[in-house]
Amino acid sequence: MSEVKAYGAADSKADLKEIKIERRAIKPRDVKIKITYCGVCHSDIHTVRNDWGGSKYPVVPGHEIIGKVLEIGNEVENVKVGDTVGVGCMVDSCRECEPCKNDLEQFCEKGMVGTYNGKDKHLGGHTYGGYSEEVVVDNYYVLRVPKNLDENAVAPLLCAGITTFSPLNHWKVSKGDKVGVIGLGGLGHMGIKFAHAMGAHVVMITTSPDKADDAKRLGADEVLISKDADAMKKHANSFDFLLNTVPVGHDINPYISLLKIDATMCMVGAVEPLEAVHGGSLIMGRKNVAGSLIGGIKETQEMLDFCGEHNIVSDIEMIDMNTINEAYERVVNGDVKYRFVIDMESLRN
Ligand code: NAP
Ligand code: ZN
Ligand code: ZN
């Protein structure tokens, strides 16, 4: 075992501050990673603040991890010492159940182990995430990073990237489809980039008119202000697919009105109750509301390879570890373009 520095929250009201945590000694299939960058996901904040209940303290968040391989166990073949690698939201799953066998480890029947706040099978207690100097992970959950991409801007792909890529891929978004991305934050900005790269006609649906220019720069063909009822009406019944990244419970009825017959809105943001849906709005048009959780390991690698081919990375703002509490406030206020990434050197100094 080794002791490393990390940033954690002692309870749901506490600021994050420097603490010490243990990392296990590597086993034959483990990879020890020196973390270089870690993205800041809104889920980190939800977990620190116990918005979803069940948080275990101290919470050491971080599931958009990029780092260099320091050491590998003797059965590891997919990476070697010195490689730049990524770790996303999962560090274990049973690998025997139907979902696991079908590359859907995120839905493991025995419960996937989250990178943080999961059950730590090795040391007991709960898992600690990427706001730390090092992490030890089973090689199955370690991803290869395309060499042509800036590694700091790759970090957010490990969660924001796969969470938006997977539903666009699953619902087969393709050339000519009219796709709406709701909410221009960390997830939303990746949603625009992917839908654009897949050839869709992309509409950014936002509450913030001042984000319109950015949305277009990121690849949106049009911008629709969701608070403008007339503009919403003009787009009624016209979308082939909607990706909803709004991070809180809200009224989804206005968005359902935008869907074509048989079309789907996939929810990825609000992991909490939504306002009541009017059955008629689904019945009239055979419309679908669905959900999606990150993506499996195979698909996460496909997403990273897709990003390598299409030169896609996240738009980031780099921060030092000791400014994380201010950064959280800015994420909650929608004031980040479009993902904070922590330079983990700042924790080592
Ligand atoms: P974020 O950066 O804070 O972005 C959310 C965006 O939603 C905001 O920028 C804002 O965009 C819009 N928004 C915020 N409050 C709103 C409201 N009350 N009504 C309408 N729109 C609102 O968050 P994120 O990191 O992208 O994460 C989004 C959510 O996804 C979080 O809840 C996170 O926990 C969740 N998540 C889920 C998964 C999954 O696997 N399903 C994975 C990762 C994260 P505009 O200003 O453009 O309106
Ligand atoms: Zn996340
Ligand atoms: Zn399983």
Short mmCIF file of N, CA and C in Angstrom, two decimals, residues 65-238:
data_model
loop_
_atom_site.label_atom_id
_atom_site.label_comp_id
_atom_site.label_asym_id
_atom_site.label_seq_id
_atom_site.Cartn_x
_atom_site.Cartn_y
_atom_site.Cartn_z
N ILE A 65 -10.14 10.90 -15.57
CA ILE A 65 -8.73 10.80 -15.18
C ILE A 65 -7.82 10.53 -16.38
N ILE A 66 -6.75 11.32 -16.46
CA ILE A 66 -5.69 11.05 -17.43
C ILE A 66 -4.39 10.94 -16.64
N GLY A 67 -3.56 10.00 -17.06
CA GLY A 67 -2.29 9.86 -16.35
C GLY A 67 -1.29 9.02 -17.11
N LYS A 68 -0.14 8.84 -16.47
CA LYS A 68 0.95 8.03 -17.06
C LYS A 68 1.09 6.75 -16.26
N VAL A 69 1.27 5.65 -16.98
CA VAL A 69 1.43 4.36 -16.31
C VAL A 69 2.79 4.32 -15.60
N LEU A 70 2.73 4.08 -14.27
CA LEU A 70 3.96 4.03 -13.47
C LEU A 70 4.46 2.59 -13.31
N GLU A 71 3.49 1.66 -13.26
CA GLU A 71 3.85 0.28 -12.90
C GLU A 71 2.70 -0.62 -13.36
N ILE A 72 3.02 -1.84 -13.84
CA ILE A 72 1.94 -2.77 -14.22
C ILE A 72 2.16 -4.13 -13.57
N GLY A 73 1.06 -4.83 -13.34
CA GLY A 73 1.15 -6.19 -12.81
C GLY A 73 1.62 -7.13 -13.92
N ASN A 74 2.06 -8.37 -13.54
CA ASN A 74 2.68 -9.24 -14.55
C ASN A 74 1.71 -9.88 -15.54
N GLU A 75 0.40 -9.67 -15.37
CA GLU A 75 -0.56 -10.19 -16.36
C GLU A 75 -1.12 -9.09 -17.27
N VAL A 76 -0.62 -7.90 -17.10
CA VAL A 76 -1.17 -6.78 -17.88
C VAL A 76 -0.52 -6.72 -19.27
N GLU A 77 -1.37 -6.71 -20.33
CA GLU A 77 -0.83 -6.69 -21.69
C GLU A 77 -1.29 -5.49 -22.50
N ASN A 78 -2.37 -4.83 -22.05
CA ASN A 78 -2.96 -3.78 -22.91
C ASN A 78 -2.26 -2.43 -22.79
N VAL A 79 -1.47 -2.21 -21.74
CA VAL A 79 -0.73 -0.95 -21.62
C VAL A 79 0.67 -1.25 -21.09
N LYS A 80 1.58 -0.31 -21.30
CA LYS A 80 2.93 -0.50 -20.75
C LYS A 80 3.36 0.75 -19.97
N VAL A 81 4.43 0.58 -19.20
CA VAL A 81 4.92 1.69 -18.37
C VAL A 81 5.25 2.89 -19.27
N GLY A 82 4.78 4.07 -18.87
CA GLY A 82 5.04 5.29 -19.65
C GLY A 82 3.88 5.70 -20.54
N ASP A 83 2.95 4.76 -20.83
CA ASP A 83 1.80 5.10 -21.68
C ASP A 83 0.93 6.16 -21.03
N THR A 84 0.29 6.99 -21.88
CA THR A 84 -0.74 7.91 -21.40
C THR A 84 -2.07 7.16 -21.48
N VAL A 85 -2.77 7.12 -20.36
CA VAL A 85 -4.01 6.33 -20.30
C VAL A 85 -5.12 7.14 -19.64
N GLY A 86 -6.33 6.62 -19.78
CA GLY A 86 -7.49 7.26 -19.17
C GLY A 86 -8.26 6.28 -18.29
N VAL A 87 -8.91 6.82 -17.27
CA VAL A 87 -9.84 6.05 -16.44
C VAL A 87 -11.10 6.89 -16.30
N GLY A 88 -12.25 6.27 -16.52
CA GLY A 88 -13.51 6.99 -16.45
C GLY A 88 -14.26 6.71 -15.16
N CYS A 89 -15.56 6.46 -15.30
CA CYS A 89 -16.44 6.42 -14.13
C CYS A 89 -16.46 5.08 -13.40
N MET A 90 -15.90 4.03 -14.03
CA MET A 90 -15.97 2.69 -13.42
C MET A 90 -14.59 2.12 -13.22
N VAL A 91 -14.38 1.41 -12.11
CA VAL A 91 -13.11 0.70 -11.91
C VAL A 91 -13.29 -0.80 -11.69
N ASP A 92 -14.55 -1.26 -11.70
CA ASP A 92 -14.77 -2.71 -11.59
C ASP A 92 -16.23 -3.04 -11.89
N SER A 93 -16.47 -4.33 -12.21
CA SER A 93 -17.82 -4.87 -12.41
C SER A 93 -17.64 -6.38 -12.39
N CYS A 94 -18.73 -7.16 -12.39
CA CYS A 94 -18.55 -8.62 -12.17
C CYS A 94 -17.97 -9.33 -13.39
N ARG A 95 -18.23 -8.79 -14.56
CA ARG A 95 -17.75 -9.32 -15.86
C ARG A 95 -18.33 -10.70 -16.20
N GLU A 96 -19.39 -11.11 -15.46
CA GLU A 96 -20.00 -12.42 -15.72
C GLU A 96 -21.47 -12.32 -16.06
N CYS A 97 -22.14 -11.27 -15.62
CA CYS A 97 -23.59 -11.15 -15.84
C CYS A 97 -23.87 -10.78 -17.30
N GLU A 98 -25.13 -10.84 -17.70
CA GLU A 98 -25.49 -10.54 -19.09
C GLU A 98 -25.02 -9.14 -19.52
N PRO A 99 -25.36 -8.08 -18.75
CA PRO A 99 -24.90 -6.76 -19.17
C PRO A 99 -23.38 -6.70 -19.33
N CYS A 100 -22.64 -7.29 -18.37
CA CYS A 100 -21.17 -7.26 -18.47
C CYS A 100 -20.71 -7.98 -19.73
N LYS A 101 -21.33 -9.16 -20.01
CA LYS A 101 -20.91 -9.93 -21.20
C LYS A 101 -21.25 -9.18 -22.47
N ASN A 102 -22.25 -8.31 -22.40
CA ASN A 102 -22.66 -7.52 -23.58
C ASN A 102 -22.01 -6.14 -23.62
N ASP A 103 -20.88 -5.99 -22.91
CA ASP A 103 -20.14 -4.72 -22.91
C ASP A 103 -20.95 -3.55 -22.36
N LEU A 104 -21.83 -3.87 -21.41
CA LEU A 104 -22.62 -2.82 -20.74
C LEU A 104 -22.33 -2.87 -19.24
N GLU A 105 -21.03 -2.81 -18.91
CA GLU A 105 -20.63 -2.95 -17.50
C GLU A 105 -21.27 -1.90 -16.60
N GLN A 106 -21.65 -0.77 -17.19
CA GLN A 106 -22.27 0.28 -16.37
C GLN A 106 -23.59 -0.19 -15.77
N PHE A 107 -24.18 -1.24 -16.37
CA PHE A 107 -25.44 -1.78 -15.85
C PHE A 107 -25.23 -3.15 -15.20
N CYS A 108 -24.02 -3.45 -14.76
CA CYS A 108 -23.70 -4.73 -14.12
C CYS A 108 -24.76 -5.08 -13.07
N GLU A 109 -25.25 -6.35 -13.15
CA GLU A 109 -26.32 -6.75 -12.23
C GLU A 109 -25.85 -6.77 -10.78
N LYS A 110 -24.55 -6.97 -10.57
CA LYS A 110 -24.03 -6.97 -9.20
C LYS A 110 -23.63 -5.56 -8.77
N GLY A 111 -23.76 -4.62 -9.70
CA GLY A 111 -23.40 -3.22 -9.39
C GLY A 111 -21.98 -2.94 -9.82
N MET A 112 -21.82 -2.01 -10.75
CA MET A 112 -20.45 -1.63 -11.12
C MET A 112 -19.84 -0.85 -9.96
N VAL A 113 -18.51 -0.87 -9.89
CA VAL A 113 -17.83 -0.11 -8.84
C VAL A 113 -17.45 1.25 -9.42
N GLY A 114 -18.03 2.29 -8.86
CA GLY A 114 -17.71 3.65 -9.31
C GLY A 114 -16.28 4.00 -8.95
N THR A 115 -15.68 4.88 -9.75
CA THR A 115 -14.30 5.30 -9.51
C THR A 115 -14.16 5.99 -8.16
N TYR A 116 -15.25 6.67 -7.76
CA TYR A 116 -15.31 7.18 -6.38
C TYR A 116 -16.65 6.83 -5.78
N ASN A 117 -16.68 6.74 -4.47
CA ASN A 117 -17.91 6.38 -3.76
C ASN A 117 -18.48 5.01 -4.12
N GLY A 118 -17.62 4.15 -4.73
CA GLY A 118 -17.99 2.74 -4.95
C GLY A 118 -17.47 1.91 -3.79
N LYS A 119 -17.84 0.61 -3.79
CA LYS A 119 -17.38 -0.26 -2.71
C LYS A 119 -15.97 -0.76 -3.06
N ASP A 120 -15.01 -0.46 -2.23
CA ASP A 120 -13.63 -0.87 -2.51
C ASP A 120 -13.43 -2.32 -2.06
N LYS A 121 -13.34 -3.25 -3.04
CA LYS A 121 -13.22 -4.68 -2.72
C LYS A 121 -11.84 -5.02 -2.17
N HIS A 122 -10.88 -4.17 -2.43
CA HIS A 122 -9.50 -4.49 -2.08
C HIS A 122 -9.12 -4.02 -0.68
N LEU A 123 -9.45 -2.76 -0.40
CA LEU A 123 -9.03 -2.18 0.88
C LEU A 123 -10.17 -2.04 1.87
N GLY A 124 -11.40 -2.41 1.43
CA GLY A 124 -12.57 -2.15 2.29
C GLY A 124 -12.94 -0.67 2.17
N GLY A 125 -14.04 -0.28 2.76
CA GLY A 125 -14.46 1.12 2.67
C GLY A 125 -14.91 1.46 1.26
N HIS A 126 -14.70 2.71 0.85
CA HIS A 126 -15.17 3.12 -0.47
C HIS A 126 -14.02 3.63 -1.34
N THR A 127 -14.29 3.69 -2.63
CA THR A 127 -13.24 4.07 -3.57
C THR A 127 -13.04 5.58 -3.58
N TYR A 128 -11.80 5.97 -3.91
CA TYR A 128 -11.43 7.38 -4.00
C TYR A 128 -11.06 7.69 -5.45
N GLY A 129 -11.54 8.84 -5.93
CA GLY A 129 -11.38 9.18 -7.34
C GLY A 129 -10.10 9.92 -7.70
N GLY A 130 -10.21 10.65 -8.79
CA GLY A 130 -9.03 11.19 -9.45
C GLY A 130 -8.46 12.48 -8.93
N TYR A 131 -9.09 13.09 -7.92
CA TYR A 131 -8.48 14.30 -7.34
C TYR A 131 -7.37 13.82 -6.40
N SER A 132 -6.39 13.14 -6.98
CA SER A 132 -5.33 12.55 -6.15
C SER A 132 -4.08 12.36 -7.01
N GLU A 133 -2.97 12.06 -6.36
CA GLU A 133 -1.71 11.95 -7.10
C GLU A 133 -1.63 10.69 -7.95
N GLU A 134 -2.18 9.59 -7.42
CA GLU A 134 -2.05 8.30 -8.11
C GLU A 134 -3.32 7.50 -7.92
N VAL A 135 -3.52 6.50 -8.81
CA VAL A 135 -4.63 5.58 -8.63
C VAL A 135 -4.17 4.20 -9.12
N VAL A 136 -4.73 3.15 -8.54
CA VAL A 136 -4.44 1.77 -8.98
C VAL A 136 -5.74 1.18 -9.48
N VAL A 137 -5.72 0.71 -10.75
CA VAL A 137 -6.96 0.26 -11.40
C VAL A 137 -6.70 -1.04 -12.15
N ASP A 138 -7.67 -1.96 -12.10
CA ASP A 138 -7.61 -3.18 -12.92
C ASP A 138 -7.49 -2.76 -14.39
N ASN A 139 -6.59 -3.42 -15.11
CA ASN A 139 -6.29 -3.00 -16.49
C ASN A 139 -7.51 -3.01 -17.42
N TYR A 140 -8.51 -3.82 -17.10
CA TYR A 140 -9.71 -3.90 -17.95
C TYR A 140 -10.40 -2.54 -18.07
N TYR A 141 -10.24 -1.70 -17.06
CA TYR A 141 -10.95 -0.41 -17.01
C TYR A 141 -10.04 0.76 -17.38
N VAL A 142 -8.86 0.42 -17.92
CA VAL A 142 -7.89 1.45 -18.31
C VAL A 142 -7.96 1.62 -19.83
N LEU A 143 -8.14 2.86 -20.26
CA LEU A 143 -8.38 3.16 -21.68
C LEU A 143 -7.12 3.71 -22.34
N ARG A 144 -6.99 3.43 -23.64
CA ARG A 144 -5.87 3.99 -24.41
C ARG A 144 -6.27 5.36 -24.95
N VAL A 145 -5.34 6.29 -24.92
CA VAL A 145 -5.62 7.67 -25.36
C VAL A 145 -4.94 7.92 -26.71
N PRO A 146 -5.70 8.37 -27.72
CA PRO A 146 -5.08 8.64 -29.03
C PRO A 146 -3.93 9.64 -28.88
N LYS A 147 -2.82 9.36 -29.57
CA LYS A 147 -1.60 10.16 -29.39
C LYS A 147 -1.72 11.57 -29.96
N ASN A 148 -2.64 11.76 -30.92
CA ASN A 148 -2.71 13.08 -31.57
C ASN A 148 -3.50 14.11 -30.77
N LEU A 149 -4.08 13.71 -29.65
CA LEU A 149 -4.93 14.64 -28.89
C LEU A 149 -4.19 15.20 -27.67
N ASP A 150 -4.53 16.45 -27.30
CA ASP A 150 -3.95 17.05 -26.09
C ASP A 150 -4.50 16.33 -24.87
N GLU A 151 -3.61 15.76 -24.07
CA GLU A 151 -4.10 14.89 -23.01
C GLU A 151 -4.95 15.63 -21.97
N ASN A 152 -4.63 16.92 -21.71
CA ASN A 152 -5.44 17.64 -20.71
C ASN A 152 -6.88 17.82 -21.19
N ALA A 153 -7.04 18.03 -22.50
CA ALA A 153 -8.39 18.24 -23.05
C ALA A 153 -9.10 16.92 -23.33
N VAL A 154 -8.37 15.81 -23.17
CA VAL A 154 -8.98 14.48 -23.33
C VAL A 154 -9.70 14.08 -22.04
N ALA A 155 -9.20 14.56 -20.89
CA ALA A 155 -9.75 14.11 -19.60
C ALA A 155 -11.29 14.11 -19.58
N PRO A 156 -11.95 15.22 -19.98
CA PRO A 156 -13.42 15.23 -19.88
C PRO A 156 -14.12 14.22 -20.78
N LEU A 157 -13.39 13.66 -21.76
CA LEU A 157 -14.03 12.66 -22.62
C LEU A 157 -14.41 11.43 -21.81
N LEU A 158 -13.66 11.17 -20.72
CA LEU A 158 -13.87 9.96 -19.94
C LEU A 158 -15.23 9.90 -19.26
N CYS A 159 -15.87 11.06 -19.04
CA CYS A 159 -17.25 11.02 -18.55
C CYS A 159 -18.17 11.84 -19.47
N ALA A 160 -17.92 13.14 -19.59
CA ALA A 160 -18.78 13.98 -20.44
C ALA A 160 -18.80 13.44 -21.87
N GLY A 161 -17.67 12.94 -22.34
CA GLY A 161 -17.59 12.43 -23.71
C GLY A 161 -18.43 11.18 -23.89
N ILE A 162 -18.16 10.17 -23.10
CA ILE A 162 -18.88 8.89 -23.30
C ILE A 162 -20.37 9.04 -22.98
N THR A 163 -20.71 9.87 -22.02
CA THR A 163 -22.13 10.02 -21.65
C THR A 163 -22.96 10.61 -22.79
N THR A 164 -22.34 11.41 -23.64
CA THR A 164 -23.07 12.00 -24.77
C THR A 164 -22.89 11.16 -26.03
N PHE A 165 -21.70 10.59 -26.21
CA PHE A 165 -21.45 9.76 -27.40
C PHE A 165 -22.35 8.53 -27.40
N SER A 166 -22.48 7.88 -26.23
CA SER A 166 -23.20 6.60 -26.17
C SER A 166 -24.66 6.71 -26.64
N PRO A 167 -25.46 7.66 -26.12
CA PRO A 167 -26.84 7.74 -26.63
C PRO A 167 -26.92 8.14 -28.10
N LEU A 168 -26.04 9.03 -28.56
CA LEU A 168 -26.07 9.41 -29.98
C LEU A 168 -25.78 8.20 -30.85
N ASN A 169 -24.87 7.37 -30.36
CA ASN A 169 -24.49 6.14 -31.06
C ASN A 169 -25.63 5.11 -30.99
N HIS A 170 -26.17 4.93 -29.78
CA HIS A 170 -27.21 3.92 -29.58
C HIS A 170 -28.45 4.21 -30.42
N TRP A 171 -28.85 5.51 -30.47
CA TRP A 171 -30.04 5.87 -31.26
C TRP A 171 -29.67 6.19 -32.71
N LYS A 172 -28.45 5.81 -33.08
CA LYS A 172 -27.99 5.85 -34.48
C LYS A 172 -28.19 7.20 -35.15
N VAL A 173 -27.78 8.23 -34.46
CA VAL A 173 -27.82 9.57 -35.06
C VAL A 173 -26.90 9.55 -36.27
N SER A 174 -27.40 10.06 -37.40
CA SER A 174 -26.57 10.05 -38.60
C SER A 174 -26.87 11.25 -39.48
N LYS A 175 -26.20 11.27 -40.60
CA LYS A 175 -26.23 12.43 -41.51
C LYS A 175 -27.66 12.88 -41.78
N GLY A 176 -27.88 14.16 -41.63
CA GLY A 176 -29.18 14.73 -41.98
C GLY A 176 -30.20 14.73 -40.85
N ASP A 177 -29.96 13.97 -39.78
CA ASP A 177 -30.91 13.97 -38.66
C ASP A 177 -30.91 15.35 -38.00
N LYS A 178 -32.09 15.77 -37.54
CA LYS A 178 -32.16 17.01 -36.76
C LYS A 178 -32.06 16.63 -35.28
N VAL A 179 -30.96 17.04 -34.66
CA VAL A 179 -30.67 16.64 -33.27
C VAL A 179 -30.60 17.89 -32.38
N GLY A 180 -31.28 17.84 -31.26
CA GLY A 180 -31.22 18.94 -30.29
C GLY A 180 -30.42 18.52 -29.08
N VAL A 181 -29.51 19.38 -28.64
CA VAL A 181 -28.77 19.14 -27.40
C VAL A 181 -29.27 20.19 -26.40
N ILE A 182 -29.79 19.71 -25.28
CA ILE A 182 -30.41 20.62 -24.29
C ILE A 182 -29.43 20.86 -23.15
N GLY A 183 -29.03 22.13 -22.94
CA GLY A 183 -28.11 22.48 -21.86
C GLY A 183 -26.68 22.54 -22.35
N LEU A 184 -26.10 23.74 -22.40
CA LEU A 184 -24.72 23.86 -22.87
C LEU A 184 -23.76 23.97 -21.69
N GLY A 185 -23.42 22.81 -21.14
CA GLY A 185 -22.40 22.72 -20.09
C GLY A 185 -21.37 21.70 -20.54
N GLY A 186 -20.76 21.02 -19.57
CA GLY A 186 -19.73 20.03 -19.88
C GLY A 186 -20.24 18.94 -20.81
N LEU A 187 -21.38 18.35 -20.48
CA LEU A 187 -21.94 17.30 -21.33
C LEU A 187 -22.43 17.89 -22.65
N GLY A 188 -23.18 18.98 -22.56
CA GLY A 188 -23.81 19.55 -23.75
C GLY A 188 -22.79 19.94 -24.82
N HIS A 189 -21.66 20.51 -24.42
CA HIS A 189 -20.71 20.95 -25.45
C HIS A 189 -20.10 19.76 -26.17
N MET A 190 -19.95 18.63 -25.46
CA MET A 190 -19.48 17.41 -26.14
C MET A 190 -20.58 16.85 -27.03
N GLY A 191 -21.83 16.96 -26.58
CA GLY A 191 -22.96 16.48 -27.39
C GLY A 191 -23.00 17.19 -28.73
N ILE A 192 -22.79 18.51 -28.73
CA ILE A 192 -22.78 19.27 -29.99
C ILE A 192 -21.66 18.75 -30.90
N LYS A 193 -20.47 18.61 -30.33
CA LYS A 193 -19.32 18.20 -31.15
C LYS A 193 -19.55 16.83 -31.79
N PHE A 194 -20.07 15.89 -30.98
CA PHE A 194 -20.28 14.54 -31.52
C PHE A 194 -21.40 14.52 -32.57
N ALA A 195 -22.53 15.16 -32.26
CA ALA A 195 -23.66 15.14 -33.20
C ALA A 195 -23.24 15.79 -34.52
N HIS A 196 -22.46 16.86 -34.43
CA HIS A 196 -21.96 17.53 -35.63
C HIS A 196 -21.04 16.58 -36.41
N ALA A 197 -20.14 15.92 -35.71
CA ALA A 197 -19.21 15.00 -36.39
C ALA A 197 -19.94 13.82 -37.01
N MET A 198 -21.10 13.46 -36.46
CA MET A 198 -21.88 12.34 -37.01
C MET A 198 -22.73 12.81 -38.21
N GLY A 199 -22.65 14.09 -38.53
CA GLY A 199 -23.33 14.60 -39.73
C GLY A 199 -24.73 15.15 -39.49
N ALA A 200 -25.12 15.27 -38.21
CA ALA A 200 -26.48 15.74 -37.91
C ALA A 200 -26.59 17.25 -38.11
N HIS A 201 -27.83 17.70 -38.25
CA HIS A 201 -28.13 19.13 -38.20
C HIS A 201 -28.38 19.41 -36.72
N VAL A 202 -27.48 20.18 -36.10
CA VAL A 202 -27.50 20.28 -34.63
C VAL A 202 -28.13 21.60 -34.18
N VAL A 203 -29.08 21.48 -33.25
CA VAL A 203 -29.71 22.66 -32.66
C VAL A 203 -29.35 22.69 -31.17
N MET A 204 -28.68 23.77 -30.74
CA MET A 204 -28.40 23.93 -29.32
C MET A 204 -29.64 24.51 -28.65
N ILE A 205 -30.17 23.82 -27.67
CA ILE A 205 -31.36 24.30 -26.96
C ILE A 205 -30.91 24.74 -25.57
N THR A 206 -30.96 26.04 -25.33
CA THR A 206 -30.32 26.59 -24.14
C THR A 206 -31.21 27.60 -23.43
N THR A 207 -30.94 27.78 -22.14
CA THR A 207 -31.63 28.85 -21.39
C THR A 207 -30.80 30.15 -21.45
N SER A 208 -29.59 30.08 -22.02
CA SER A 208 -28.64 31.20 -21.96
C SER A 208 -28.37 31.78 -23.34
N PRO A 209 -29.09 32.86 -23.74
CA PRO A 209 -28.87 33.45 -25.06
C PRO A 209 -27.41 33.83 -25.31
N ASP A 210 -26.69 34.20 -24.23
CA ASP A 210 -25.29 34.62 -24.43
C ASP A 210 -24.36 33.47 -24.80
N LYS A 211 -24.86 32.24 -24.80
CA LYS A 211 -24.00 31.12 -25.22
C LYS A 211 -24.15 30.81 -26.72
N ALA A 212 -24.99 31.59 -27.42
CA ALA A 212 -25.31 31.28 -28.82
C ALA A 212 -24.06 31.23 -29.71
N ASP A 213 -23.18 32.23 -29.58
CA ASP A 213 -21.99 32.26 -30.46
C ASP A 213 -21.10 31.05 -30.20
N ASP A 214 -20.93 30.73 -28.91
CA ASP A 214 -20.12 29.56 -28.58
C ASP A 214 -20.74 28.29 -29.16
N ALA A 215 -22.06 28.18 -29.04
CA ALA A 215 -22.73 26.97 -29.53
C ALA A 215 -22.42 26.78 -31.01
N LYS A 216 -22.45 27.87 -31.76
CA LYS A 216 -22.18 27.78 -33.21
C LYS A 216 -20.71 27.43 -33.47
N ARG A 217 -19.84 28.03 -32.69
CA ARG A 217 -18.42 27.71 -32.84
C ARG A 217 -18.15 26.23 -32.55
N LEU A 218 -18.92 25.67 -31.60
CA LEU A 218 -18.72 24.26 -31.23
C LEU A 218 -19.33 23.31 -32.26
N GLY A 219 -20.17 23.82 -33.17
CA GLY A 219 -20.72 22.96 -34.22
C GLY A 219 -22.22 22.99 -34.36
N ALA A 220 -22.92 23.84 -33.59
CA ALA A 220 -24.38 23.90 -33.73
C ALA A 220 -24.74 24.68 -34.99
N ASP A 221 -25.75 24.20 -35.70
CA ASP A 221 -26.24 24.90 -36.90
C ASP A 221 -27.24 25.97 -36.52
N GLU A 222 -27.96 25.75 -35.42
CA GLU A 222 -28.97 26.71 -34.98
C GLU A 222 -28.95 26.75 -33.46
N VAL A 223 -29.49 27.83 -32.91
CA VAL A 223 -29.64 27.94 -31.45
C VAL A 223 -31.09 28.24 -31.15
N LEU A 224 -31.66 27.51 -30.20
CA LEU A 224 -33.06 27.69 -29.82
C LEU A 224 -33.09 28.03 -28.33
N ILE A 225 -33.67 29.17 -28.00
CA ILE A 225 -33.75 29.59 -26.60
C ILE A 225 -35.02 28.96 -26.00
N SER A 226 -34.80 28.08 -25.03
CA SER A 226 -35.94 27.28 -24.54
C SER A 226 -36.99 28.12 -23.81
N LYS A 227 -36.59 29.30 -23.33
CA LYS A 227 -37.57 30.16 -22.63
C LYS A 227 -38.44 30.94 -23.62
N ASP A 228 -38.12 30.91 -24.90
CA ASP A 228 -38.85 31.66 -25.92
C ASP A 228 -39.95 30.76 -26.50
N ALA A 229 -41.17 30.90 -25.99
CA ALA A 229 -42.25 29.98 -26.36
C ALA A 229 -42.55 30.02 -27.87
N ASP A 230 -42.47 31.18 -28.50
CA ASP A 230 -42.74 31.27 -29.94
C ASP A 230 -41.70 30.49 -30.75
N ALA A 231 -40.44 30.69 -30.35
CA ALA A 231 -39.37 29.98 -31.05
C ALA A 231 -39.53 28.47 -30.87
N MET A 232 -39.90 28.04 -29.66
CA MET A 232 -40.10 26.60 -29.39
C MET A 232 -41.21 26.06 -30.29
N LYS A 233 -42.26 26.85 -30.47
CA LYS A 233 -43.40 26.43 -31.30
C LYS A 233 -42.98 26.21 -32.76
N LYS A 234 -42.10 27.08 -33.22
CA LYS A 234 -41.63 26.97 -34.62
C LYS A 234 -40.91 25.64 -34.86
N HIS A 235 -40.31 25.08 -33.80
CA HIS A 235 -39.57 23.82 -33.94
C HIS A 235 -40.41 22.60 -33.53
N ALA A 236 -41.71 22.80 -33.26
CA ALA A 236 -42.55 21.69 -32.77
C ALA A 236 -42.54 20.52 -33.77
N ASN A 237 -42.53 19.31 -33.21
CA ASN A 237 -42.63 18.06 -33.99
C ASN A 237 -41.57 17.94 -35.09
N SER A 238 -40.38 18.44 -34.85
CA SER A 238 -39.39 18.46 -35.95
C SER A 238 -38.08 17.73 -35.64
#
